[in-house]
mmCIF file of C-alpha atoms in Angstrom:
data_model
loop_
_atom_site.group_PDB
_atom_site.id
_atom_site.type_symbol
_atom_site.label_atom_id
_atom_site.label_comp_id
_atom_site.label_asym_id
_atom_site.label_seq_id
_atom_site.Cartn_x
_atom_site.Cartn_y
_atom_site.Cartn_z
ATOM 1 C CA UNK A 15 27.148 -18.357 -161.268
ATOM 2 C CA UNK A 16 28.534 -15.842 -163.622
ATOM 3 C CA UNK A 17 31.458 -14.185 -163.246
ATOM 4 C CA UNK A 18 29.811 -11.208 -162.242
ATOM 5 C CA UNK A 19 27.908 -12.776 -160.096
ATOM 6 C CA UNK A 20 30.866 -14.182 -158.481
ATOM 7 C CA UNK A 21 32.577 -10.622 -158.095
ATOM 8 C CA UNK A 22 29.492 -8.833 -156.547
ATOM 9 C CA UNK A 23 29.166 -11.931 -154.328
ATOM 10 C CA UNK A 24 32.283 -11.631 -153.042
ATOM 11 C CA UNK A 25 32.096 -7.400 -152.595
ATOM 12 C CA UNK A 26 29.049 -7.946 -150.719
ATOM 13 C CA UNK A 27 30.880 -10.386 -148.194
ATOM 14 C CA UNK A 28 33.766 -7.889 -147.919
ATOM 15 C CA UNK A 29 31.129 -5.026 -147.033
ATOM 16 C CA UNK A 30 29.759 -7.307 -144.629
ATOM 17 C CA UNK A 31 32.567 -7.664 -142.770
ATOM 18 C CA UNK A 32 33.480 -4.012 -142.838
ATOM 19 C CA UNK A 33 30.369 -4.094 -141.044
ATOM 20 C CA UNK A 34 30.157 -5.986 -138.611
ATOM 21 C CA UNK A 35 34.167 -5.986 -137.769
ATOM 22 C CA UNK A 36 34.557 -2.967 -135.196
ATOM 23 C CA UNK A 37 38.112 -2.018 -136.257
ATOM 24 C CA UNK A 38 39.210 1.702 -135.879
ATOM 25 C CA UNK A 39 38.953 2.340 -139.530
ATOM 26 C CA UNK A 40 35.030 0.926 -139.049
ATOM 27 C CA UNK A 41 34.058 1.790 -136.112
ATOM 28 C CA UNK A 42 31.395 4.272 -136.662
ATOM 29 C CA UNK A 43 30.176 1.165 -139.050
ATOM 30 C CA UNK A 44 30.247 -1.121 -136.140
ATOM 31 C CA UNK A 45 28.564 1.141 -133.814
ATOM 32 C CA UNK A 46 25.641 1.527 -136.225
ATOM 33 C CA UNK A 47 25.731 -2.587 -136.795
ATOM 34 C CA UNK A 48 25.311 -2.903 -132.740
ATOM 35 C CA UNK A 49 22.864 -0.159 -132.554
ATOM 36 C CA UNK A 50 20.950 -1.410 -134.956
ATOM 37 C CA UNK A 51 21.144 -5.628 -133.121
ATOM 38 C CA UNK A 52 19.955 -3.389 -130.002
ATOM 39 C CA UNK A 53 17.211 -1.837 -131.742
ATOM 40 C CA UNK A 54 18.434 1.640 -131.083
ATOM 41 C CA UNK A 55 19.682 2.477 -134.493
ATOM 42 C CA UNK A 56 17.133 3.210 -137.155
ATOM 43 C CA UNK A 57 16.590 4.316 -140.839
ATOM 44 C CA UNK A 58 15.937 8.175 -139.776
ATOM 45 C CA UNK A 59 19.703 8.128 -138.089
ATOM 46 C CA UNK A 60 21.329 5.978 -140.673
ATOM 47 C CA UNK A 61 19.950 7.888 -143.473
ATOM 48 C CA UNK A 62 22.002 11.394 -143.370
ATOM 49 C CA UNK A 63 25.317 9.521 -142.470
ATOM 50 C CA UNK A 64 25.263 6.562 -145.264
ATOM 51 C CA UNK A 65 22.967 8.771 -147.870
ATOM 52 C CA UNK A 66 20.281 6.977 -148.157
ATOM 53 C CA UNK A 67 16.086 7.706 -148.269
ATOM 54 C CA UNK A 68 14.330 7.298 -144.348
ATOM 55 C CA UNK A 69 11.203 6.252 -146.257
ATOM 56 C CA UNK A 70 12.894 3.407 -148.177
ATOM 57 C CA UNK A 71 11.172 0.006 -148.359
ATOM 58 C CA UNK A 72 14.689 -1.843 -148.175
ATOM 59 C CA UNK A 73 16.347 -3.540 -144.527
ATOM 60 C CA UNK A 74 18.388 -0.996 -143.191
ATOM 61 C CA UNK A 75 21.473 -3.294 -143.122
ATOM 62 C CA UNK A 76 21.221 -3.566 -147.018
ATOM 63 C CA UNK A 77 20.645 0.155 -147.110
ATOM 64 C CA UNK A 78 23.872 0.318 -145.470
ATOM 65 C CA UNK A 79 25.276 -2.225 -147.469
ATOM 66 C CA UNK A 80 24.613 -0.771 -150.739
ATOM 67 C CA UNK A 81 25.955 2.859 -149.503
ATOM 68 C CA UNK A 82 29.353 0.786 -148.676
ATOM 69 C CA UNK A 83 29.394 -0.744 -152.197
ATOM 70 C CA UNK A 84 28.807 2.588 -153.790
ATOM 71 C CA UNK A 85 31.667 4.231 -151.760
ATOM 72 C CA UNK A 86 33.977 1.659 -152.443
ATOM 73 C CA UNK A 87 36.448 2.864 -155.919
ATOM 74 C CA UNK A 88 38.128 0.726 -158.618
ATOM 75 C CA UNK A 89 41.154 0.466 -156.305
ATOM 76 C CA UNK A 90 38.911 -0.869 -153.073
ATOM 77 C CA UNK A 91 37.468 -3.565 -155.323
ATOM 78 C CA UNK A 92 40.763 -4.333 -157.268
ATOM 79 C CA UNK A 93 42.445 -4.828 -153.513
ATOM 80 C CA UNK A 94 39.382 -6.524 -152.483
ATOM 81 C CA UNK A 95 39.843 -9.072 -155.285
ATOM 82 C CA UNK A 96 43.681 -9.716 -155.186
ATOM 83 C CA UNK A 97 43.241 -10.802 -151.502
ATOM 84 C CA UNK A 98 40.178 -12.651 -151.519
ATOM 85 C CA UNK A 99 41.629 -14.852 -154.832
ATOM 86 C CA UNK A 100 44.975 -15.091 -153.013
ATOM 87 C CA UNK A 101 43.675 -16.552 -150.027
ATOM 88 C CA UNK A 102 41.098 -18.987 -152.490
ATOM 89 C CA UNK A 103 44.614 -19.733 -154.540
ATOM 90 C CA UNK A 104 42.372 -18.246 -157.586
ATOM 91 C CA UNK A 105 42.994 -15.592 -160.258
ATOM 92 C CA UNK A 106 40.433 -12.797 -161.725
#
């Protein structure tokens, strides 16, 4: 794996934890993660709140996942980084 590959790897398994961890700072994210497991949150509702198209082909949870990833800035993914290589022991 490249080592972009490696780096969007590991932002999409940071987004996916934003998602699915229902912390105060995420918890609109982890309402729309249970709605969704319930079957009572779909692409119509997601799509004004995480700016996405209704009529797209995609999952909704990589909808979502993809409007995370855009959101995130150059400090998000440096922080992102520096923990996940300090808890791996490695260095970007």
């Amino acid at each position: 794996m490249s080592l972009h590959e490696e780096k969007r790897s590991i932002l999409e398994q940071a987004a996916r934890k934003l998602i699915v961890k229902n912390t105060s700072a995420f918890s609109m994210l982890g309402a729309a993660v249970n709605g969704m497991m319930n079957g009572g949150f779909d692409k119509e509702m997601a799509a004004p709140v995480f700016g996405f198209d209704a009529e797209s082909k995609e999952p909704l949870d990589e909808l979502i996942l993809i409007s995370i990833l855009n959101a995130l800035d150059a400090k998000d993914i440096d922080v992102i980084f520096q923990r996940y290589a300090q808890r791996r022991g490695l260095k970007f």
